[in-house]
Short mmCIF file of C-alpha atoms in Angstrom, two decimals:
data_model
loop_
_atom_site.label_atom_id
_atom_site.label_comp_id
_atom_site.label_asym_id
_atom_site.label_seq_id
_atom_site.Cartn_x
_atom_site.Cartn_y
_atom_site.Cartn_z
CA UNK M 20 7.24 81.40 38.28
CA UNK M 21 3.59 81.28 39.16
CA UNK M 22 2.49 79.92 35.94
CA UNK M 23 5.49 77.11 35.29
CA UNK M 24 4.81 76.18 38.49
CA UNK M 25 0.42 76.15 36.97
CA UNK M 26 1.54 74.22 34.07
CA UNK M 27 3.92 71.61 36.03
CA UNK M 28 1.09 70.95 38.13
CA UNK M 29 -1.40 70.41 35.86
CA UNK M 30 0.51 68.31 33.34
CA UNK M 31 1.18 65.92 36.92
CA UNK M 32 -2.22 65.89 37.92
CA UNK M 33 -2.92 65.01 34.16
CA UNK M 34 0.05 62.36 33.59
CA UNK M 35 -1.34 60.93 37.65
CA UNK M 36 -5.15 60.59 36.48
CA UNK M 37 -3.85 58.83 33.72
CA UNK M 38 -1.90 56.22 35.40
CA UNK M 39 -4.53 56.20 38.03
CA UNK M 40 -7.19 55.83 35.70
CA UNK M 41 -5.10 52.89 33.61
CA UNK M 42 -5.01 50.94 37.44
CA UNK M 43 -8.65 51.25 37.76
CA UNK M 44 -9.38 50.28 34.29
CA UNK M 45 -7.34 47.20 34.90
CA UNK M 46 -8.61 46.39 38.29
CA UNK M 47 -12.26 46.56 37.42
CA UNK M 48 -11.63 44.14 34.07
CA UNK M 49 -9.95 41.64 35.70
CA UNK M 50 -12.73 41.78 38.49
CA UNK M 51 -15.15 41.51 35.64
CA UNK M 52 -13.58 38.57 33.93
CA UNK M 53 -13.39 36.69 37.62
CA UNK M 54 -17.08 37.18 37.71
CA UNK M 55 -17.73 35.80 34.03
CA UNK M 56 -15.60 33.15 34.65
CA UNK M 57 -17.38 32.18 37.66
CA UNK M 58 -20.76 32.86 36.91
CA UNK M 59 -21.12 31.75 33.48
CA UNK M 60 -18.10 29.25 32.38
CA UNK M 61 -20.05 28.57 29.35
CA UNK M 62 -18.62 32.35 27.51
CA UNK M 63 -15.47 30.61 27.69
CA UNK M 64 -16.20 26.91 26.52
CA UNK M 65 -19.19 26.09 24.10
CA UNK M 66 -19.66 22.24 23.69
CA UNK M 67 -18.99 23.42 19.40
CA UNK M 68 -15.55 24.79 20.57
CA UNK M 69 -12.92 22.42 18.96
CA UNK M 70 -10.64 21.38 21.77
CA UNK M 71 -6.68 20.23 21.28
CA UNK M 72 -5.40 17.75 23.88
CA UNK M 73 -6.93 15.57 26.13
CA UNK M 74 -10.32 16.87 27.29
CA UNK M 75 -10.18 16.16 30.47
CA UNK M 76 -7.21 18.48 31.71
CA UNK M 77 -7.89 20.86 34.44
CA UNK M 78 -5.34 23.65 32.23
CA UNK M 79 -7.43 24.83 29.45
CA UNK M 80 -5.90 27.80 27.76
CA UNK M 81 -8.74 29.62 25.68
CA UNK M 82 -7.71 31.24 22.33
CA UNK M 83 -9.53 33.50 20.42
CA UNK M 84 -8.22 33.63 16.98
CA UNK M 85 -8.83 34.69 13.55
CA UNK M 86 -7.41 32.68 10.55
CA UNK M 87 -5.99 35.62 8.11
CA UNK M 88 -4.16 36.93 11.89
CA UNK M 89 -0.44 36.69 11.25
CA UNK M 90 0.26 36.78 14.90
CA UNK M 91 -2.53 33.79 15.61
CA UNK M 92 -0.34 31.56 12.84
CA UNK M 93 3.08 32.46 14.61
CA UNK M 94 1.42 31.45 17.56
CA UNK M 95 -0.21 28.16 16.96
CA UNK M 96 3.30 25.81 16.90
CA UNK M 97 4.07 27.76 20.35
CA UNK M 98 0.96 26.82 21.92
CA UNK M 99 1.26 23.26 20.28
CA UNK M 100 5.04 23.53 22.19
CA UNK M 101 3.86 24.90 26.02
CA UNK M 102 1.34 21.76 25.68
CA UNK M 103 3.51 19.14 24.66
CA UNK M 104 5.99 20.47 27.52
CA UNK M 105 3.00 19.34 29.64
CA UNK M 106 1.42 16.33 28.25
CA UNK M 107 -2.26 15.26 29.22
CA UNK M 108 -2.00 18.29 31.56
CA UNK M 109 -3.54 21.16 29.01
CA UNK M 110 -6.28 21.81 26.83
CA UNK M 111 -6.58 24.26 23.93
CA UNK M 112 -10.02 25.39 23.15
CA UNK M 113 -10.15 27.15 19.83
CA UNK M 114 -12.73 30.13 19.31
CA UNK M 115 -13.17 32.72 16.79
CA UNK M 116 -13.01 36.17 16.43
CA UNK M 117 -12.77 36.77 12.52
CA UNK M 118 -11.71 40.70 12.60
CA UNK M 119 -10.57 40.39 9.27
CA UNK M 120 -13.01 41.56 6.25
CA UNK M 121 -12.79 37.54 4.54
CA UNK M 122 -12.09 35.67 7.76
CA UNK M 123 -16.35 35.09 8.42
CA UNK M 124 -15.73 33.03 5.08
CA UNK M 125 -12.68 31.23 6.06
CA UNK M 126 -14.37 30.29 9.47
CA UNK M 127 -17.07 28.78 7.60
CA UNK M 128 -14.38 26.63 5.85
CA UNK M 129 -13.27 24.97 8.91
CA UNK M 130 -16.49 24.61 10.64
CA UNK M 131 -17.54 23.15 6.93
CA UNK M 132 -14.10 20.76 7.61
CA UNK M 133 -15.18 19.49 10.71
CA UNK M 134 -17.77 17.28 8.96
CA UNK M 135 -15.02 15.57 6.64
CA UNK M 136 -13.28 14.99 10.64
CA UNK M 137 -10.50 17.36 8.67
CA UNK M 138 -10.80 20.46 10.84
CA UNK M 139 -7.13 20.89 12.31
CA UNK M 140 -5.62 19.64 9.06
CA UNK M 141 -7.29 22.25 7.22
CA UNK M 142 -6.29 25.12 9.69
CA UNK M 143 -3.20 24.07 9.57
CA UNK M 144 -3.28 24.23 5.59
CA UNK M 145 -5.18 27.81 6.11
CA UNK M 146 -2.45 29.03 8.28
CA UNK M 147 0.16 27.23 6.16
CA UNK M 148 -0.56 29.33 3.22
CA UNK M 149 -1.92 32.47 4.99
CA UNK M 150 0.83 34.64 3.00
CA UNK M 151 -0.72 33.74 -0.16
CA UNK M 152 -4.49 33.91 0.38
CA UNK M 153 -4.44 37.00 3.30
CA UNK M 154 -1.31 39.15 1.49
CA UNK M 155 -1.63 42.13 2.58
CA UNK M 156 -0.96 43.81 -0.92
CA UNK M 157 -4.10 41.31 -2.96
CA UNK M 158 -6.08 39.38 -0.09
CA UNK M 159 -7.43 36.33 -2.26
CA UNK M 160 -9.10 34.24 -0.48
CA UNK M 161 -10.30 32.40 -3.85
CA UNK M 162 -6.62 31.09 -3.74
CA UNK M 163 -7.17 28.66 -0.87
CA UNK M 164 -9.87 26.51 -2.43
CA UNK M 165 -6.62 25.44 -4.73
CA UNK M 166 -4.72 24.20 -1.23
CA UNK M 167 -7.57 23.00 0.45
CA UNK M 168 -6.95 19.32 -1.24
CA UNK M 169 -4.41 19.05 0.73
CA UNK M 170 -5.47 18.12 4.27
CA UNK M 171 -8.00 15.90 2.08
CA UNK M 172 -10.80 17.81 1.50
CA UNK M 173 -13.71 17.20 -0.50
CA UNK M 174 -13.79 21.22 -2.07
CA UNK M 175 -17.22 20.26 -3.17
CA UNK M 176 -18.91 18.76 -0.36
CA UNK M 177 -16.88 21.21 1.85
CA UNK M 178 -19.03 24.47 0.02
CA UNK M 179 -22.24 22.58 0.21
CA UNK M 180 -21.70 21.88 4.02
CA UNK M 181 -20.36 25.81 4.55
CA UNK M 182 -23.49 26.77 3.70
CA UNK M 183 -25.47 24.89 6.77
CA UNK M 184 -27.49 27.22 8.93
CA UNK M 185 -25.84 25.64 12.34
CA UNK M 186 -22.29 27.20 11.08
CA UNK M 187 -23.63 30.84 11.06
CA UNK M 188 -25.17 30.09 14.79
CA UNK M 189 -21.49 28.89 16.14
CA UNK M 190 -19.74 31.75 14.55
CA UNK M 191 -22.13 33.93 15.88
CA UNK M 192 -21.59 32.80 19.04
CA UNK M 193 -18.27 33.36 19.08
CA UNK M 194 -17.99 37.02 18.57
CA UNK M 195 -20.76 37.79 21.11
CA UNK M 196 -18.68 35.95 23.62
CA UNK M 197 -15.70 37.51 22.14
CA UNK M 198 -17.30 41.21 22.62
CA UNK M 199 -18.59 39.77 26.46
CA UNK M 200 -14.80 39.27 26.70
CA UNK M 201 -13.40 42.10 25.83
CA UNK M 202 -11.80 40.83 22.63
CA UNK M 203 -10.37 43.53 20.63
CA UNK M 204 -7.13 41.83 19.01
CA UNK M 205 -6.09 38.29 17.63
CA UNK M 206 -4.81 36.16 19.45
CA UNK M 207 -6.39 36.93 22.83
CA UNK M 208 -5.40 33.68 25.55
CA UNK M 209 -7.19 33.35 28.50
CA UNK M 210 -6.23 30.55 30.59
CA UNK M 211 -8.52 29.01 33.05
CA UNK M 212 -10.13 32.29 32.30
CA UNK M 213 -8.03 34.65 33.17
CA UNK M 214 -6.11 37.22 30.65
CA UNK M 215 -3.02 37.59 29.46
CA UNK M 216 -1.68 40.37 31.46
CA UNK M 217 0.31 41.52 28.99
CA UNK M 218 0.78 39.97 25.64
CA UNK M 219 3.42 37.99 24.71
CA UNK M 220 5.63 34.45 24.13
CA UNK M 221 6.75 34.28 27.60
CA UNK M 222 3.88 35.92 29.64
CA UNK M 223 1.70 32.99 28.03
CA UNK M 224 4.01 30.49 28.98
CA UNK M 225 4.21 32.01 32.56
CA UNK M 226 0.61 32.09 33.13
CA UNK M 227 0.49 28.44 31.74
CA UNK M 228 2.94 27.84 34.33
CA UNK M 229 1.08 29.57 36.90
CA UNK M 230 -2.70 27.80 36.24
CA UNK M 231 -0.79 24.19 36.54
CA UNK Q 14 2.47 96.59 19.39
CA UNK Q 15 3.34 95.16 22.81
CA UNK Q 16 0.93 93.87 24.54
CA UNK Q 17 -0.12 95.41 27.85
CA UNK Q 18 0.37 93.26 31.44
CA UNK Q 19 -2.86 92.41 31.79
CA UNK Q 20 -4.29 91.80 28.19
CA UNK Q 21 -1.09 89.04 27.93
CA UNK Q 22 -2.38 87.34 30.93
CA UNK Q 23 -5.28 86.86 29.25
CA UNK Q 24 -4.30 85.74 26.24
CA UNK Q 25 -1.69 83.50 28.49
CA UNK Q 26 -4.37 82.10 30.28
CA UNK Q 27 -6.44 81.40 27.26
CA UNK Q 28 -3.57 79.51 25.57
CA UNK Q 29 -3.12 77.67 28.72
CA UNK Q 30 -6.48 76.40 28.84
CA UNK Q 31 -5.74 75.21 25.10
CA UNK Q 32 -2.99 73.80 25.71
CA UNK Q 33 -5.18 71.48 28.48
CA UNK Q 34 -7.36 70.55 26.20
CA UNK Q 35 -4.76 69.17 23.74
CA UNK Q 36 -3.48 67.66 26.88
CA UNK Q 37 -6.23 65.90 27.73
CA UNK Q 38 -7.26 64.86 24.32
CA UNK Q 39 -3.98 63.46 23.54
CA UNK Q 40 -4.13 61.09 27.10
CA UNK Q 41 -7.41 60.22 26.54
CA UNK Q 42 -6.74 59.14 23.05
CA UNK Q 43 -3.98 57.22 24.01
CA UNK Q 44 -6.15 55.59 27.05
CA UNK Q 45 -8.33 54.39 25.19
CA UNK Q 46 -5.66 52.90 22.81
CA UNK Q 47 -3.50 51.96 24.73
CA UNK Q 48 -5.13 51.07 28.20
CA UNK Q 49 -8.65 50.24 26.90
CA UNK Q 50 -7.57 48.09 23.94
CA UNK Q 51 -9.87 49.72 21.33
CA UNK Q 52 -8.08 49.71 17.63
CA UNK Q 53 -8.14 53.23 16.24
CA UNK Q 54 -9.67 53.54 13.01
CA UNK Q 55 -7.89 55.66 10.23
CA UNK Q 56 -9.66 58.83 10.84
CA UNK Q 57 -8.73 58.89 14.27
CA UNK Q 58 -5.10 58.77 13.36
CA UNK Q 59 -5.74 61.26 11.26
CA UNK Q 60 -7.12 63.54 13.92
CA UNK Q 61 -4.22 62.37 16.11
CA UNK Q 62 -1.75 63.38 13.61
CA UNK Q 63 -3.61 67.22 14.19
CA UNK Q 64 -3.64 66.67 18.18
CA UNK Q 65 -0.55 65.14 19.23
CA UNK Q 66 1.76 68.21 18.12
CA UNK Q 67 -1.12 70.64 19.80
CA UNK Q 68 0.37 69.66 23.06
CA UNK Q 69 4.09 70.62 22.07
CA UNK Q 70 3.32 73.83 20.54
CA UNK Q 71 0.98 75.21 22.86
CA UNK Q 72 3.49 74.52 26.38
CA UNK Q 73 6.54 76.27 24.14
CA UNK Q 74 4.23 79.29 23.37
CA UNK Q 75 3.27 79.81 26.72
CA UNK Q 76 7.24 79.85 28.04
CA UNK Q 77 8.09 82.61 27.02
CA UNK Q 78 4.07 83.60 25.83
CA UNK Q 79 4.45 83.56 22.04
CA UNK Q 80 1.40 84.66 19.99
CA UNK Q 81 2.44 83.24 16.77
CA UNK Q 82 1.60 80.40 17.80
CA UNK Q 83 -2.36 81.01 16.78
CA UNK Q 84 -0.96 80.98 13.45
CA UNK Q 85 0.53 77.52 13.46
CA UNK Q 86 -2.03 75.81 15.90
CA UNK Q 87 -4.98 77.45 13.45
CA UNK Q 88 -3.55 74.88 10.39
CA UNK Q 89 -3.66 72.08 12.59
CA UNK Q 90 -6.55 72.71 14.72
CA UNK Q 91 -8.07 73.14 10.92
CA UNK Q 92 -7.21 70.12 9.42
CA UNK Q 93 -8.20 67.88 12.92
CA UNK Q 94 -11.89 69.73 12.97
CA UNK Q 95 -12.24 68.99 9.06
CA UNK Q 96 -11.56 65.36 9.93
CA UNK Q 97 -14.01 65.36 13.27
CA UNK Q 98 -17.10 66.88 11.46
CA UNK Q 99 -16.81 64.50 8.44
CA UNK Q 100 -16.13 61.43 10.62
CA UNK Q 101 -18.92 62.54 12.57
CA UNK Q 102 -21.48 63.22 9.37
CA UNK Q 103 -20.47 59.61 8.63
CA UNK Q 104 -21.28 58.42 12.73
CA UNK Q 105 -24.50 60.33 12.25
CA UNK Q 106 -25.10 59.22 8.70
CA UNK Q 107 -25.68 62.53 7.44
CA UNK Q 108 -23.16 61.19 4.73
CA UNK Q 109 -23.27 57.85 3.44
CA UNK Q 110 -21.39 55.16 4.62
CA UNK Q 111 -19.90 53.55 1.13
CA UNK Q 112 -18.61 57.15 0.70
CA UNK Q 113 -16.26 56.49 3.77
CA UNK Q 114 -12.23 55.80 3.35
CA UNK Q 115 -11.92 52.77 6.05
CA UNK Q 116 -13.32 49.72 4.34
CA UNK Q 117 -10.74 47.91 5.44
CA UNK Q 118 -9.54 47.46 9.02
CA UNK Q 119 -11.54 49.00 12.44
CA UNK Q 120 -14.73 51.14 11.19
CA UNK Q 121 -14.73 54.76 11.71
CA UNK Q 122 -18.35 54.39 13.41
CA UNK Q 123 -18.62 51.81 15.85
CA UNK Q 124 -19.03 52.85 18.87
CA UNK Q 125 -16.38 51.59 21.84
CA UNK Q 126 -17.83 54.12 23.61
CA UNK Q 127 -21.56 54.92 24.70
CA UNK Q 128 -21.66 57.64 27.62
CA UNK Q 129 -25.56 58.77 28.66
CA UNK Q 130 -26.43 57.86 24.90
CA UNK Q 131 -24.65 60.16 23.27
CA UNK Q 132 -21.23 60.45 24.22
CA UNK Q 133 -19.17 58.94 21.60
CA UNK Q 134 -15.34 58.96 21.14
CA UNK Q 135 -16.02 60.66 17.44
CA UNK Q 136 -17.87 63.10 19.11
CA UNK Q 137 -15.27 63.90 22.42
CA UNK Q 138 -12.68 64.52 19.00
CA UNK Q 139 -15.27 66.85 17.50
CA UNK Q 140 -16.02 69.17 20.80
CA UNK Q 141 -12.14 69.35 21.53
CA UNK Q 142 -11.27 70.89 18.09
CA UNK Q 143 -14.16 72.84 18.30
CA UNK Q 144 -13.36 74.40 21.55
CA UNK Q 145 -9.72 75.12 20.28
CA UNK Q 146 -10.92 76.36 16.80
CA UNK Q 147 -12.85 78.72 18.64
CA UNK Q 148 -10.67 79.82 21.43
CA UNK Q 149 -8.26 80.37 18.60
CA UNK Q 150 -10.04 82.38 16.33
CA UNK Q 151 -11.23 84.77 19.61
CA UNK Q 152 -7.27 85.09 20.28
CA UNK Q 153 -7.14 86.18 16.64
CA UNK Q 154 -9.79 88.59 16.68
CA UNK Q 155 -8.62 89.81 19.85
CA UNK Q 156 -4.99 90.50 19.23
CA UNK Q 157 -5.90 92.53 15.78
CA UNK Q 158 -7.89 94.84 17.66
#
């Protein structure tokens, strides 16, 4: 009796410290993230960051996505949806967190796009073909030069451009304010800086809600 | 040969304690997972594949105490400690890091955590197989004298 009663004990002061310890985890990130976002706004928006919507909305909803992240493409119409629910009222401020081994190379790409104006046709082409050029079985990201054409790129001045020194400094940026963030998985949402809570369809569109 | 009161105590008490530490490497493995956010990489499942069962085995040999159990905890304490000293000869770089199976995906040697400059997760794996390996193998030599 003596030792089930040892053993119960310890497996509830073990399962408590756990939960305990998960509370206090939580508490002191969120606490953290209040302070970044108050302190130092600029981790969450850089003036590179290309923003959807109309710039001047007090909502911003900050993603941090990576363009071979199956998740980030199944989320991009939602997003588009929650803002069009709320015209003129939200922002969407795109930044990067390429996880994946190619994505570095496929962020280059759209940074390259943005000086053909083409950068949010070309994700959407990225993202429109992601099954072909991020399969899981043959990643080939070779494949996508053959798409790119169609959001109207110029494949050759897009390379040369990809190759400008200024690209590497944005992307760079990006995952050392992703790491400052916390950023472990694609897509992360903060909105008006604070974290999805936990991750999902309808917990973004509740804390969308909420920040109105 | 039965065992004698006060020598199964012992060896009670002994599998106790490794049943903790399976305990608490399993929750911590899963905090940080799970609570912290950090991806495990492939060798950690691999160790977690050794760990997870740990906990299982060691509470049903302790009600009633069973002593086989050194056996079957041995193969799986084992295999985890194989995969904690070579993930931590890669961490360490003792072996090269082309040579190592994760390519793809999180890599086996960043480091989520840092504690007083040394403290790594790899390393936390390493020192709880090591503790059970040997707690183990003194059960063993202890029950054959």
């Amino acid at each position: 009796m003596k030792k089930q009663k040892l053993v119960v004990s310890a497996l509830l002061v073990l399962i408590a410290a756990y939960i305990a310890g998960s509370f206090a985890y939580k508490y002191f990130y969120l606490k953290n993230l209040n302070f970044i976002a108050s302190e130092n706004a600029s981790v969450f928006i850089r003036p590179h960051s290309p923003i959807v919507g109309n710039e001047n909305a007090k909502t911003y909803i900050i993603e941090f996505f990576d363009p071979a992240c199956e998740t980030c493409k199944q989320f991009y119409p939602f997003v588009k949806k929650i803002m069009q629910k709320h015209p003129e009222q939200i922002k969407l401020i795109l930044r990067y967190a390429p996880f994946h081994t190619d994505s570095y190379y496929i962020v280059q790409m759209l940074e390259a796009a943005k000086f053909q104006n083409l950068y949010f046709e070309t994700l959407e082409v990225i993202f429109k073909y992601q099954d072909q050029w991020a399969s899981h079985q043959a990643p080939n990201i070779a494949k996508l030069w053959s798409f790119l054409p169609e959001a109207g790129i110029d494949v050759e001045k897009l390379k040369s451009d990809m190759k400008r020194p200024e690209i590497d400094v944005i992307i760079k940026q990006d995952i050392e304010d992703g790491k400052l963030l916390n950023v472990s998985q694609t897509p992360e949402f903060f909105v008006n800086g604070k974290p999805l809570k936990r991750f999902g369809y309808k917990e973004l569109e509740e804390l969308v809600n909420s920040e109105l | 040969m039965p065992l004698s009161t006060k020598s199964s105590n012992h060896i009670w008490n002994i599998l106790f304690i490794c049943w903790l530490i399976a305990t608490i490497a399993a929750l911590g493995s899963l905090f940080f997972s799970e609570v912290m956010h950090f991806p495990p990489c492939i060798m950690c499942w691999y160790q977690r594949i050794c760990m997870y069962p740990l906990v299982v085995l060691f509470l049903m040999a302790l009600f009633p105490l069973d002593t086989h159990i050194i056996k079957y905890a041995s193969a799986l304490v084992s295999i985890g400690l194989f995969f904690a000293i070579y993930q931590n000869l890669l961490y360490y770089k003792i072996l090269p890091e082309a040579a190592q199976p994760c390519a793809q995906g999180v890599s086996c040697t960043s480091d989520y955590i840092n504690w007083f400059g040394f403290i790594t997760i790899q390393l936390l794996s390493l020192i709880a197989f090591s503790l059970l390996f040997g707690l183990l193998f003194y059960l063993k030599r202890k029950l054959k004298v």
